[in-house]
Short mmCIF file of C-alpha atoms and ligand atoms in Angstrom, two decimals:
data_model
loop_
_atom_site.label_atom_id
_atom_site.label_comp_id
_atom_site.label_asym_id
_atom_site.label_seq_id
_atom_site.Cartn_x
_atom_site.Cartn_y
_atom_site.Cartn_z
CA UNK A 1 5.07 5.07 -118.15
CA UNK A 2 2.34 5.43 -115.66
CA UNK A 3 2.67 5.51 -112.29
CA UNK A 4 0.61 3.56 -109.38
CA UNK A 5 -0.24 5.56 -106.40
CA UNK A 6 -1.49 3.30 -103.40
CA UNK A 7 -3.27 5.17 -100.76
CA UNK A 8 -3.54 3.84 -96.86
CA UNK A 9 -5.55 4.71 -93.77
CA UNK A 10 -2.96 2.74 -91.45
CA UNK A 11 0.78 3.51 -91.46
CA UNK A 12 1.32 -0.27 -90.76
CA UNK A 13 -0.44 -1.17 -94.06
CA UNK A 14 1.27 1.69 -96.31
CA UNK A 15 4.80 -0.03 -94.49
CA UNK A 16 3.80 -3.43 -95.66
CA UNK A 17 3.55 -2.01 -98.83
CA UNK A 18 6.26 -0.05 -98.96
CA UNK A 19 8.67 -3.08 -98.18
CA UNK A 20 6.78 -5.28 -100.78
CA UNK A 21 8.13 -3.54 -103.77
CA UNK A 22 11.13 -2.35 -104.94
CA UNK A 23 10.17 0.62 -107.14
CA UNK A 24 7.33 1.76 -104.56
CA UNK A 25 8.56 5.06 -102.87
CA UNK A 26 6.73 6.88 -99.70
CA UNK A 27 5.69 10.03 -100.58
CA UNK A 28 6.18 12.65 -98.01
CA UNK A 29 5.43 16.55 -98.86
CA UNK A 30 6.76 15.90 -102.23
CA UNK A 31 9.45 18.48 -102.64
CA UNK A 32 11.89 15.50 -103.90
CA UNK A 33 9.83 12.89 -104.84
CA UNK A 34 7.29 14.50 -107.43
CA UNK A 35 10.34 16.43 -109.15
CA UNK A 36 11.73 12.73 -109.55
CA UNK A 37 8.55 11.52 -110.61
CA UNK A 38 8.16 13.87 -113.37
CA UNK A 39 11.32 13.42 -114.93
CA UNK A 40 9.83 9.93 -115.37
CA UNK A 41 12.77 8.57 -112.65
CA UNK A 42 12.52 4.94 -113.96
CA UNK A 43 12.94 3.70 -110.40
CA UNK A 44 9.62 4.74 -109.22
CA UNK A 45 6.24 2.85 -110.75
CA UNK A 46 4.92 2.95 -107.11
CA UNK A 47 4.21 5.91 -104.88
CA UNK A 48 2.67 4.98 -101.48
CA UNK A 49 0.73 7.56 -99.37
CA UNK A 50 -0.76 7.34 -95.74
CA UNK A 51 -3.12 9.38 -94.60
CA UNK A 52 -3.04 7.92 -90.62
CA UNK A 53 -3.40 11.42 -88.57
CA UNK A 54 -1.01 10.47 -86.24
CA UNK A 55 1.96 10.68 -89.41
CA UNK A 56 1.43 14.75 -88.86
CA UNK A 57 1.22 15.25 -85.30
CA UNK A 58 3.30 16.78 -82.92
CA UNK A 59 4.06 16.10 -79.32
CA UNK A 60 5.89 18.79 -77.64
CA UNK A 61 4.29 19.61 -74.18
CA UNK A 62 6.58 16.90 -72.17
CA UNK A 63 10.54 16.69 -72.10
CA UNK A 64 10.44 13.55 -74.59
CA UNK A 65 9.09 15.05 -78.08
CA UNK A 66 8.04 13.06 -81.06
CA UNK A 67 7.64 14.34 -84.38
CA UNK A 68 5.55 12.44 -87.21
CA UNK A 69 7.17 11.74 -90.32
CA UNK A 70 4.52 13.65 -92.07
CA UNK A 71 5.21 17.40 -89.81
CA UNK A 72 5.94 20.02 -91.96
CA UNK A 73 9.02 22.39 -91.68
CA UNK A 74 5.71 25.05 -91.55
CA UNK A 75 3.62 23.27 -88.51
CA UNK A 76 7.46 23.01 -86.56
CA UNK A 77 7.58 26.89 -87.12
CA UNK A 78 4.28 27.46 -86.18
CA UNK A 79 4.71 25.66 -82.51
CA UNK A 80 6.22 28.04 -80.10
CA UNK A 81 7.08 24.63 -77.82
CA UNK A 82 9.82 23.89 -80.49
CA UNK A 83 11.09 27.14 -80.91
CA UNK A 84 14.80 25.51 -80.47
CA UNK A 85 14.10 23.80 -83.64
CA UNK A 86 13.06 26.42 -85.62
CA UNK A 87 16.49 27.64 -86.57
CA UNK A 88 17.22 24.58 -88.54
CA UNK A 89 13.16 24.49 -89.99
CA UNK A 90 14.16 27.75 -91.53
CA UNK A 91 16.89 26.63 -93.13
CA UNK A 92 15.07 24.35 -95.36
CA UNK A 93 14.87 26.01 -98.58
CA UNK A 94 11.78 28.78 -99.32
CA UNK A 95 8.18 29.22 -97.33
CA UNK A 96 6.76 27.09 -100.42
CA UNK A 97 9.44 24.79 -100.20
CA UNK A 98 8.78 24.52 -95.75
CA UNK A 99 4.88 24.51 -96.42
CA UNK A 100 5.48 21.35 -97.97
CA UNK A 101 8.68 19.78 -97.18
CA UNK A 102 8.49 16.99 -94.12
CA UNK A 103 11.16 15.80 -91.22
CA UNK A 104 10.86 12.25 -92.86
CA UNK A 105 11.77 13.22 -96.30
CA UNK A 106 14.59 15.57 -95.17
CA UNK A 107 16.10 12.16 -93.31
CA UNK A 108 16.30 10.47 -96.61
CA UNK A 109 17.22 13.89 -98.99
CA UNK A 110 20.41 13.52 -100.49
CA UNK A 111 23.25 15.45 -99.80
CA UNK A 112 23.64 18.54 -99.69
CA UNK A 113 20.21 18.81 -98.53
CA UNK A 114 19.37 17.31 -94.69
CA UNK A 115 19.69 20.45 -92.80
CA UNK A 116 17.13 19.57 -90.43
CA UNK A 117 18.12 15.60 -90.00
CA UNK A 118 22.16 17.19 -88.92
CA UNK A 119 19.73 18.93 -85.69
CA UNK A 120 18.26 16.18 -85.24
CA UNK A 121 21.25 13.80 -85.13
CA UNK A 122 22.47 16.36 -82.25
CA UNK A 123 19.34 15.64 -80.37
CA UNK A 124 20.47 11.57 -80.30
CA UNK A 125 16.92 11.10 -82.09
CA UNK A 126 15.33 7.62 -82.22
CA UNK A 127 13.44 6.88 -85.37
CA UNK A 128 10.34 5.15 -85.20
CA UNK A 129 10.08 2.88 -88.44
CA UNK A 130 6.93 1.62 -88.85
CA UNK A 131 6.28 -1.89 -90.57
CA UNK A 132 3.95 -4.68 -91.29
CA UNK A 133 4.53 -6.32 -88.47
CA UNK A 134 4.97 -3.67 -85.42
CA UNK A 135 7.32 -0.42 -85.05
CA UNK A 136 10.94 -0.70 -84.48
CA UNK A 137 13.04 1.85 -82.80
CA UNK A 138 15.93 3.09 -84.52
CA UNK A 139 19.14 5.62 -83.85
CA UNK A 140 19.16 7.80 -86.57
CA UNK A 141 22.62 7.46 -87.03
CA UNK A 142 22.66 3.98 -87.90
CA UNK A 143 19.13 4.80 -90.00
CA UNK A 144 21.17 7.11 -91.82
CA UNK A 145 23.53 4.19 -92.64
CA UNK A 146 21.60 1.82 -93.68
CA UNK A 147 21.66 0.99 -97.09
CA UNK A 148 17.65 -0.27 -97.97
CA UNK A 149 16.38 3.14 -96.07
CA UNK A 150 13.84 4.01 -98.88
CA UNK A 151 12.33 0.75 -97.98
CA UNK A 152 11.67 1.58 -94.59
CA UNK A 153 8.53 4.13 -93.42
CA UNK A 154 9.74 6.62 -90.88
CA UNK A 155 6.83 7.24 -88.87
CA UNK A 156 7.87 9.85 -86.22
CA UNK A 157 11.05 10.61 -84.74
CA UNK A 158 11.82 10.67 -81.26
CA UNK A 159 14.46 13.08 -78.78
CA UNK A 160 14.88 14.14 -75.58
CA UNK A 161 14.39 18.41 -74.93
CA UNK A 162 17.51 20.06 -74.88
CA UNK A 163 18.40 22.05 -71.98
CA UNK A 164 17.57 25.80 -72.71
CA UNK A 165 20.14 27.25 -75.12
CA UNK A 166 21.79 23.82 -75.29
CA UNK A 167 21.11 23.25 -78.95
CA UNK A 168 22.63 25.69 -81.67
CA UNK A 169 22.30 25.16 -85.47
CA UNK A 170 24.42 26.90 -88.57
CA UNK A 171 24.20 26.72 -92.08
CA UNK A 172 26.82 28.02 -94.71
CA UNK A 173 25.49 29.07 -97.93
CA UNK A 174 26.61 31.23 -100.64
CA UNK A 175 22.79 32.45 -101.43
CA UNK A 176 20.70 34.09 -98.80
CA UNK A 177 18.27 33.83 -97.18
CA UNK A 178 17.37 30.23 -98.84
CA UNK A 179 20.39 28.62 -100.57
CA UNK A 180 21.37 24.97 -100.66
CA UNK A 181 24.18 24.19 -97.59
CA UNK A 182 27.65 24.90 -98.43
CA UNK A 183 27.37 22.64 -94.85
CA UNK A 184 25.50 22.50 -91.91
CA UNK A 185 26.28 22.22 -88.43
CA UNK A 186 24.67 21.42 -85.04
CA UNK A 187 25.25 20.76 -81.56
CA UNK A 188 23.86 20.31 -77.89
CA UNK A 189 26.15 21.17 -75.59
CA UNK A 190 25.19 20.36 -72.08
CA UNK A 191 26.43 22.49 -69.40
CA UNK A 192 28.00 21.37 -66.16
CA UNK A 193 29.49 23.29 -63.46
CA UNK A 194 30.92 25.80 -66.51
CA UNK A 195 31.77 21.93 -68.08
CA UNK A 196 30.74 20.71 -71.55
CA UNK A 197 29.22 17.28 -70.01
CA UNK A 198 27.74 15.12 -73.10
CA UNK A 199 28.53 17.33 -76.04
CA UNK A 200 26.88 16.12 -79.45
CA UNK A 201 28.08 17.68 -82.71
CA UNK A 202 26.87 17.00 -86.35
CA UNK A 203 27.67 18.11 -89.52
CA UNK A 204 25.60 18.63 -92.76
CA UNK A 205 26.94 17.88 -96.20
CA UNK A 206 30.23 16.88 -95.14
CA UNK A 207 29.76 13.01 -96.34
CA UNK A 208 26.92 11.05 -98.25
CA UNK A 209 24.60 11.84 -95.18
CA UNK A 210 24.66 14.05 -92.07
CA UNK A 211 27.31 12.36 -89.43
CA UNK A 212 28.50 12.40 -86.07
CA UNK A 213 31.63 14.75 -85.43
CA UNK A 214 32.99 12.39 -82.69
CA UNK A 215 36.34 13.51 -82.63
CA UNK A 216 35.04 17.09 -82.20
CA UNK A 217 32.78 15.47 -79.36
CA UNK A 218 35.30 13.80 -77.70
CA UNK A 219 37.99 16.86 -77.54
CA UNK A 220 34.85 19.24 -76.14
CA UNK A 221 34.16 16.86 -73.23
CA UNK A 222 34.88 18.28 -69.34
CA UNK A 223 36.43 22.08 -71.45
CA UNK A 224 34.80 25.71 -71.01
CA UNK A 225 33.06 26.94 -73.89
CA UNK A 226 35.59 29.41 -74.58
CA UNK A 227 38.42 30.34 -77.12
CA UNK A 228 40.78 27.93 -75.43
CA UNK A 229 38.44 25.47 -74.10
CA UNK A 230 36.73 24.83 -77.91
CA UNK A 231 40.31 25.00 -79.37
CA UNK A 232 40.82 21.31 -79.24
CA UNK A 233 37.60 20.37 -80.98
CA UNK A 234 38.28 23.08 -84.14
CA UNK A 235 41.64 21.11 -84.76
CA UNK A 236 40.15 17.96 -84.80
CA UNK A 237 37.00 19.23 -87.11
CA UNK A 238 37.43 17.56 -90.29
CA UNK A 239 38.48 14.12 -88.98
CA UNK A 240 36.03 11.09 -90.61
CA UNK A 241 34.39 13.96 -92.98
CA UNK A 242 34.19 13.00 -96.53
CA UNK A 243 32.78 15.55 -98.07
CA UNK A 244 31.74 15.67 -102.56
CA UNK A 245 32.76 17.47 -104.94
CA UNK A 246 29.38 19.45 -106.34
CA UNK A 247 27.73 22.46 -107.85
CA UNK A 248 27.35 23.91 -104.23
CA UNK A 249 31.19 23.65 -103.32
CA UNK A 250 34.22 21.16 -104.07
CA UNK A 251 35.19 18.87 -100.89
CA UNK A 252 38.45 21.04 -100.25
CA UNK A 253 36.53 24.51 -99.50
CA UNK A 254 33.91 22.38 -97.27
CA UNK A 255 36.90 21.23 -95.40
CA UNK A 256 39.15 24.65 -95.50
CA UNK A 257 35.79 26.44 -93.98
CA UNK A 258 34.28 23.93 -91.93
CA UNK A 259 37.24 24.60 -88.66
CA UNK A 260 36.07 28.07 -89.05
CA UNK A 261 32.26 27.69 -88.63
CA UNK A 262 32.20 25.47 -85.97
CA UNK A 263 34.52 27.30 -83.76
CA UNK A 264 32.59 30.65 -84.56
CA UNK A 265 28.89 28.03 -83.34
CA UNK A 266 30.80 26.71 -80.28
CA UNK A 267 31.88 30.70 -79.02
CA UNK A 268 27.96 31.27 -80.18
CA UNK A 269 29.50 34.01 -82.82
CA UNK A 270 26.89 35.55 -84.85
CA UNK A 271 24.77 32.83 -84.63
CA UNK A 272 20.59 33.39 -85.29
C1 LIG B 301 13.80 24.39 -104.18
C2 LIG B 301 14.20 23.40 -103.10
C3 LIG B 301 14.98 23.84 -102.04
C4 LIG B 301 15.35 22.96 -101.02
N1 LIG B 301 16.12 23.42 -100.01
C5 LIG B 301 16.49 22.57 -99.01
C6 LIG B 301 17.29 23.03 -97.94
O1 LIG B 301 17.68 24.20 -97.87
N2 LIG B 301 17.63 22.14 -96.97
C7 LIG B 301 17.23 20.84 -97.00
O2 LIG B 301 17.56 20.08 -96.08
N3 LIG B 301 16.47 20.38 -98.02
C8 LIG B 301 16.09 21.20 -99.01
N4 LIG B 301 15.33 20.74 -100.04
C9 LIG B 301 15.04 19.31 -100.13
C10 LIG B 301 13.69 18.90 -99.53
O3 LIG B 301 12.70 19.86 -99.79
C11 LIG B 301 13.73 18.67 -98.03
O4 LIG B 301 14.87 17.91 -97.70
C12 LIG B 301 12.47 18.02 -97.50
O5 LIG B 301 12.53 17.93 -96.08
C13 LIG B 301 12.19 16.65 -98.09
O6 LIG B 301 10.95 16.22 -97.55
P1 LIG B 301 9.67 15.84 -98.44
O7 LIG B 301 8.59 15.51 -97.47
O8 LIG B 301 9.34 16.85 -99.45
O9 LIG B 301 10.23 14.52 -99.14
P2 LIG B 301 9.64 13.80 -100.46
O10 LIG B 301 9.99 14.58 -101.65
O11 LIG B 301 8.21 13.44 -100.25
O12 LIG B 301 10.52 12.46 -100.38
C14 LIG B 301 11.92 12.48 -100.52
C15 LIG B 301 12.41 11.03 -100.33
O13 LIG B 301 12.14 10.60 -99.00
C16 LIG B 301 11.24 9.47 -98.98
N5 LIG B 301 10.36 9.71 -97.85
C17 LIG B 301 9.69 10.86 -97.55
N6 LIG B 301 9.09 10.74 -96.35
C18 LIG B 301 9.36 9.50 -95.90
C19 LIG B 301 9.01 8.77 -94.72
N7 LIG B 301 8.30 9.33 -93.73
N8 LIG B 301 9.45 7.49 -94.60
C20 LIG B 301 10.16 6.92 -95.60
N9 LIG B 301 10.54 7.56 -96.74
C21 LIG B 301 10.13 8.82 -96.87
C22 LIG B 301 10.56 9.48 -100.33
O14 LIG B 301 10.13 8.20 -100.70
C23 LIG B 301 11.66 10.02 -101.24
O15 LIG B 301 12.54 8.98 -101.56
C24 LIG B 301 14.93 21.61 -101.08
C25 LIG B 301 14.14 21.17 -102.15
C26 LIG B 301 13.77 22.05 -103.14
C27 LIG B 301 12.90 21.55 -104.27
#
């Protein structure tokens, strides 16, 4: 079966298009799509590509940053402005892998994968969806729930700079340096007067897409980032997770580890 690929100069036009047909997916760095693509994924007789230069730039210089959908992991580790992000960029599989790979396709990568959408969720992102008719600004948390998502273009996404140190990002995984996440975690934790003030925490393969930790969230706010300040937020860890069963790890040993991790990223224990 042959495949059409539809190429636009405007991002508005390749979201119009996009949206018009089911089986027409947006092609990003590739990483994903092409491997689906050539094991002739039924699904797919459309693959939609913009070429718009805005879809690979980078804002960084001011304290509201905006990624295009089309950034590599690469061009993030290449910019010394985003050097708080480039903790989770490295986590996304090999250099070849990060040469290619793009912030928009890791949003819609299925689980286990998403390592860099879990920072981003801690950063409170907006996603900027582009469409036929104008851009709409989305939460990435209620992108990430939405159900038509392939049908949608994520043109950039957009967060606030964390405060320095704020922001710190984990990954468990059983091969080193570049293995697929046992789980993921991040969080910005704002610091007030020695006060967490505003904590977000999110986890990474611990449901069908990276989520919230808002228990964890909740039991962090006005403590010390200490062993008896955190403790509240480690027992309350694994509520709303709902973690698979996979090749990478079963459910129970995500749950069983994950109390252990994030305590050990919230005491900043041999973190990167
Ligand atoms: C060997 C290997 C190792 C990997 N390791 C990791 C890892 O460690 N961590 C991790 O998180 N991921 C990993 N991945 C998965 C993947 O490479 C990344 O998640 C990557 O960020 C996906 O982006 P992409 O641009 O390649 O997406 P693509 O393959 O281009 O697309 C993936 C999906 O997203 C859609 N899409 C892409 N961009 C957009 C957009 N802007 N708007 C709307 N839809 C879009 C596509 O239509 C497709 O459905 C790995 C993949 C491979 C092959």
């Amino acid at each position: 079966m042959s495949v059409n690929v539809r190429t636009f100069a405007r991002l508005a036009d390749a979201a119009g298009a996009l949206a018009s047909e089911r089986s027409a997916r947006f092609l990003g760095g590739g990483t994903l799509l092409m491997r689906a693509v050539n094991e002739a994924d039924p699904a797919i007789e459309t693959i939609v590509r913009a070429t718009d230069p805005s879809f690979s730039q980078i804002s960084a210089s001011s304290a509201r940053i905006e990624l295009g959908g089309g950034v590599t992991m690469a061009a993030i580790l290449a910019d010394r402005d985003l050097a708080f992000l480039h903790p989770a960029a490295r986590a996304v599989g090999g250099p070849a892998v990060r040469t290619a790979a793009t912030v928009g396709g890791n949003l819609f990568a299925p689980s286990p994968y998403g390592d860099f959408a879990t920072v981003l969720l801690a950063l409170d992102a907006i996603v900027i969806v582009a469409g036929g008719f104008g851009q709409q600004e989305v939460p990435l948390e209620e992108f990430l729930g939405r159900r038509d998502r392939t049908s949608s273009l994520a043109a950039s996404i957009v967060f606030k700079r964390p405060a320095a140190q704020a922001l710190r990002f984990l990954k468990v995984t059983r091969v080193h340096p570049k293995g697929i996440s046992v789980l993921s975690i991040a969080a910005q934790l704002p610091v007030a007067g020695g006060r967490i003030s505003g904590a977000r925490v999110a986890y990474g393969a611990m449901d069908k897409t990276p989520m919230r930790a808002k228990a964890a969230e909740r039991a962090l706010e006005g403590r010390a980032l200490d062993a008896a300040g955190v403790a509240a937020a480690v027992a309350v860890a694994t509520d709303g997770t709902a973690p698979v069963d996979d090749a990478i790890a079963s459910a129970w040993w995500r749950r069983e580890i994950l109390p252990v991790h994030l305590r050990r990223l919230l005491l900043g224990v041999g973190l990167l």
